[in-house]
PDB file of C-alpha atoms in Angstrom:
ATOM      1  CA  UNK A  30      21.654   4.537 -40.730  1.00 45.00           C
ATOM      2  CA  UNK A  31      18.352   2.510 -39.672  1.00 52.00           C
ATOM      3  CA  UNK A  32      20.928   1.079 -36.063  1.00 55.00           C
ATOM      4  CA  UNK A  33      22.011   4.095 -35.162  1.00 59.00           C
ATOM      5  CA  UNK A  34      18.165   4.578 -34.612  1.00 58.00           C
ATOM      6  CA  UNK A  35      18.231   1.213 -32.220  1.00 60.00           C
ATOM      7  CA  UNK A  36      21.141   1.412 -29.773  1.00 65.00           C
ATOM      8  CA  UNK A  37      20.126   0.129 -26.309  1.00 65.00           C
ATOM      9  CA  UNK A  38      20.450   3.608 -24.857  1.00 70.00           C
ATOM     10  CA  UNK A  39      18.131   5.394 -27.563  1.00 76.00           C
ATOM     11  CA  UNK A  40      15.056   7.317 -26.103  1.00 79.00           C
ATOM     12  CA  UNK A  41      12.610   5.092 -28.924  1.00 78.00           C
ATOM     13  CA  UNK A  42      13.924   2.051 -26.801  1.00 80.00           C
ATOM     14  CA  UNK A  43      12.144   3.681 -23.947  1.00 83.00           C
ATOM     15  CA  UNK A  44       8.478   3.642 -25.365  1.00 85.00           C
ATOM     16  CA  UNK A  45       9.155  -0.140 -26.621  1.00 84.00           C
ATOM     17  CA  UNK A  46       9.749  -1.489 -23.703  1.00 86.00           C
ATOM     18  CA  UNK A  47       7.349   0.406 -21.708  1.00 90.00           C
ATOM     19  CA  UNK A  48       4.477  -0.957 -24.047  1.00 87.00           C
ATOM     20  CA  UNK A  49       6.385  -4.492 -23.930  1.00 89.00           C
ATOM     21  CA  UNK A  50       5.117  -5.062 -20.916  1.00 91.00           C
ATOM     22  CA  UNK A  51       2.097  -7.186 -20.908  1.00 90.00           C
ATOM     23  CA  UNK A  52      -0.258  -5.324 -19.120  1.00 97.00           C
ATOM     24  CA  UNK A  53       0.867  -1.562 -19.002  1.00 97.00           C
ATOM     25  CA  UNK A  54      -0.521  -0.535 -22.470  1.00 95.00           C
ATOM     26  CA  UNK A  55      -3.799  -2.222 -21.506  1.00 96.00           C
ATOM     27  CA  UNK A  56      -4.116  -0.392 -17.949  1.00 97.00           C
ATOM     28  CA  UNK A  57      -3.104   2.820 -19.559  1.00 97.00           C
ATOM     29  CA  UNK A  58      -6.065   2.513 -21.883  1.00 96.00           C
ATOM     30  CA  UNK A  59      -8.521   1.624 -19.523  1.00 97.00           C
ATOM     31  CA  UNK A  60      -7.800   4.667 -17.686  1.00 98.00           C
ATOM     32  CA  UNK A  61      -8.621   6.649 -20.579  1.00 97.00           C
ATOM     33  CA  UNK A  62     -11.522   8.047 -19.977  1.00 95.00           C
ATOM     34  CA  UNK A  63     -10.802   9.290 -16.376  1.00 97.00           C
ATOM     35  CA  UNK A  64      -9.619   7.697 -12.998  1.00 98.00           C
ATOM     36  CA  UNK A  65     -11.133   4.657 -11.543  1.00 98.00           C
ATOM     37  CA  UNK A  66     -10.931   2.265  -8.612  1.00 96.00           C
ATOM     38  CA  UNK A  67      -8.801  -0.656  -8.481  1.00 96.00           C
ATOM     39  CA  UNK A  68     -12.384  -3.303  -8.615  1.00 95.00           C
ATOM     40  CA  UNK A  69     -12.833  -0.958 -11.448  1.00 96.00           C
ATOM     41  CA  UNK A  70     -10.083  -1.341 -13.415  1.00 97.00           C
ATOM     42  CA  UNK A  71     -10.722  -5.381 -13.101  1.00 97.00           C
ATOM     43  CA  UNK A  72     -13.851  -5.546 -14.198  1.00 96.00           C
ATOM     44  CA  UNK A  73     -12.903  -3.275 -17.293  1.00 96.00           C
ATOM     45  CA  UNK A  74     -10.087  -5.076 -18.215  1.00 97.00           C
ATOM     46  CA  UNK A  75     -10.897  -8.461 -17.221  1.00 96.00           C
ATOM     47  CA  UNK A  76      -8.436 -11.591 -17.218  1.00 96.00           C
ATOM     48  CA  UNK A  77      -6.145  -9.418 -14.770  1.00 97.00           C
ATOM     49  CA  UNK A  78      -5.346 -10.671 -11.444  1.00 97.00           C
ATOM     50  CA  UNK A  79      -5.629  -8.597  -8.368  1.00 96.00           C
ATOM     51  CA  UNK A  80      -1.809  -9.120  -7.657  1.00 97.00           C
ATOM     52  CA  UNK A  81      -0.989  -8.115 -10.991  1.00 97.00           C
ATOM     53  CA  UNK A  82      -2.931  -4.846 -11.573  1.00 98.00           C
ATOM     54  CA  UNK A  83      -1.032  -4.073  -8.274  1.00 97.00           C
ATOM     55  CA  UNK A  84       2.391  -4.285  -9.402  1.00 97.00           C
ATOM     56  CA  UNK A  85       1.301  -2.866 -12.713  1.00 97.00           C
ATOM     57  CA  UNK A  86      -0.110   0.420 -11.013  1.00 98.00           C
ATOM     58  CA  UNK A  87       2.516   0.565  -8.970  1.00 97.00           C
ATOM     59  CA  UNK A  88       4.918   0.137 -11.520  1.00 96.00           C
ATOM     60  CA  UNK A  89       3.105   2.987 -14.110  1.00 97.00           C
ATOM     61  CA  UNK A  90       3.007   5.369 -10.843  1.00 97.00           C
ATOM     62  CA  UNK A  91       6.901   4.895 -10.673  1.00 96.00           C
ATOM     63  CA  UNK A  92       7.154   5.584 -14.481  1.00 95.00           C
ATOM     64  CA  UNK A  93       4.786   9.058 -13.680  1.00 97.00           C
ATOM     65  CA  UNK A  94       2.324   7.703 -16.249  1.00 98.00           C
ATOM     66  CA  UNK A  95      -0.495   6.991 -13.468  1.00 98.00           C
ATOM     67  CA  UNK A  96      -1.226   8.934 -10.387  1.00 98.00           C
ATOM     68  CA  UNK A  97      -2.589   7.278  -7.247  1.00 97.00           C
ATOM     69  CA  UNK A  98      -5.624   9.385  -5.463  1.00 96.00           C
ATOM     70  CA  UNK A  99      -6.748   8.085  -1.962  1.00 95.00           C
ATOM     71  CA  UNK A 100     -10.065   9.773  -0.499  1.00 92.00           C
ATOM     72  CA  UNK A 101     -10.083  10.227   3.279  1.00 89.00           C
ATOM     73  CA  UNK A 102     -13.096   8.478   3.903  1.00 87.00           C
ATOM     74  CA  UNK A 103     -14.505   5.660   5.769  1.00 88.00           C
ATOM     75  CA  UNK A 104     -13.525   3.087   4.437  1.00 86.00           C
ATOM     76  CA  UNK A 105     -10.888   5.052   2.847  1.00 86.00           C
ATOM     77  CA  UNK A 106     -11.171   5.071  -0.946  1.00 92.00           C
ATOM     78  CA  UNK A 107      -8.282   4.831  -3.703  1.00 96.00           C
ATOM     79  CA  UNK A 108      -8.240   6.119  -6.992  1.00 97.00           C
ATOM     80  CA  UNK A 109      -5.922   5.548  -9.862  1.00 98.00           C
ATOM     81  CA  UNK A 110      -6.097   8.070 -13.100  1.00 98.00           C
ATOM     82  CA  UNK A 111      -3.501   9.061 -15.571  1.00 98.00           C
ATOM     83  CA  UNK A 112      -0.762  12.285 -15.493  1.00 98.00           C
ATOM     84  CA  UNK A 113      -0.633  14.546 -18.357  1.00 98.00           C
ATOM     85  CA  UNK A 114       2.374  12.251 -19.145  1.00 97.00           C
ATOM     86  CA  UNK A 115       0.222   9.145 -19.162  1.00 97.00           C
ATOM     87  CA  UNK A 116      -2.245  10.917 -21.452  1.00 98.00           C
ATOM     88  CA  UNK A 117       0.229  11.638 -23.761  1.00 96.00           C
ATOM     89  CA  UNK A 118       1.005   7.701 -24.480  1.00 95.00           C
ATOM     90  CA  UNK A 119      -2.636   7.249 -25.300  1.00 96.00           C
ATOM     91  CA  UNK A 120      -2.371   8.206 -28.586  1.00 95.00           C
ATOM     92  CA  UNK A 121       0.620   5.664 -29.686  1.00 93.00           C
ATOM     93  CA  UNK A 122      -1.589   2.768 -27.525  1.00 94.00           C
ATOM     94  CA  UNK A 123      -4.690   3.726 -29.748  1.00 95.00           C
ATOM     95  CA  UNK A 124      -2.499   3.454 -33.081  1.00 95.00           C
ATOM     96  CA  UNK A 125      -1.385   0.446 -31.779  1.00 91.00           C
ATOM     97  CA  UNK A 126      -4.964  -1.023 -31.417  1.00 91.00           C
ATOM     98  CA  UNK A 127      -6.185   0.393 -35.103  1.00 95.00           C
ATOM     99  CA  UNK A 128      -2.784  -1.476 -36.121  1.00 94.00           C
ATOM    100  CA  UNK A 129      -4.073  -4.367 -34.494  1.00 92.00           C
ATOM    101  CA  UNK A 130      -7.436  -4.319 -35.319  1.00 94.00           C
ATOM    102  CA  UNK A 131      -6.168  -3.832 -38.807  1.00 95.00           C
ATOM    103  CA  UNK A 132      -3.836  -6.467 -39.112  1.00 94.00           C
ATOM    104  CA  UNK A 133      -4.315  -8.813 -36.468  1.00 91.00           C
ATOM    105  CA  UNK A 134      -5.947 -11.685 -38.498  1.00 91.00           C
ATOM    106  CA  UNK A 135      -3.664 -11.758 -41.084  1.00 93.00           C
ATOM    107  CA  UNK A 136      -0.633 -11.645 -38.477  1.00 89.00           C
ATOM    108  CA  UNK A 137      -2.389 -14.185 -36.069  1.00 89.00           C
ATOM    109  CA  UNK A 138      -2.720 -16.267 -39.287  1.00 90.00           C
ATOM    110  CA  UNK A 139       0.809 -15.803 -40.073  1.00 92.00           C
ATOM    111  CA  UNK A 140       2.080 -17.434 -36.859  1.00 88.00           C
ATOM    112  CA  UNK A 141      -0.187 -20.887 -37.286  1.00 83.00           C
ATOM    113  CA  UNK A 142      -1.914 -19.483 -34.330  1.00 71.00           C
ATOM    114  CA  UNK A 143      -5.688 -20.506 -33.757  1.00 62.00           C
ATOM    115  CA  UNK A 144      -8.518 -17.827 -32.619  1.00 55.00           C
ATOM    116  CA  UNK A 145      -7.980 -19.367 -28.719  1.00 57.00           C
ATOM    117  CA  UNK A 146      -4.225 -18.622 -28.509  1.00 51.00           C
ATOM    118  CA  UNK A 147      -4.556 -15.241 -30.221  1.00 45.00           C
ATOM    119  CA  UNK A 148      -6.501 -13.398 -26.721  1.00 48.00           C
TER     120      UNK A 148
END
């Protein structure tokens, strides 16, 4: 039965709301092709605060999906790149985009949304 599937303590639950998150799918992809600095990751990503790449690293370090690197130099020098767990959600994230790239008129058309409010 399809809600056996769904029950708040089901291991699909976990991926859902890990990518449910507004920003952890997106940082997890712009670490794709290898680790980068925090300025970095900005620039890439764009439309992300400072504050909120912060939590959102520090949040995907907790979850062992990132991995936080500092260099011992002067001025010291941090690093953020994925774990072989991260890695491993790439996959699902690019489906996701294909999905979207896919679909995403006709379901941005679908909610009476205009091309501003989609992002």
């Amino acid at each position: 039965m399809v809600t056996d599937r769904i029950l708040a303590d089901c291991r699909a639950r976990l991926g859902f709301d890990l990518l449910a998150h507004t920003w952890n799918g997106v940082v997890l992809y712009a670490l794709a092709d290898g680790p980068r600095r925090p300025g970095e990751l900005r620039t890439a990503i764009g439309g992300i605060s400072a504050k909120v790449l912060t939590e959102t690293l520090r949040r995907l370090e907790g979850y062992a999906l990132v991995e936080r690197r500092v260099f011992e130099e002067a001025p010291p020098r941090v690093e953020y790149g994925l774990t072989s767990l991260g890695r491993s959600l790439l996959g699902p994230i690019e489906a996701l985009g294909r999905w979207s790239a896919e679909y995403g008129d006709a379901f941005v058309a679908a909610q009476g949304w205009d091309g501003d409010e989609a992002g």
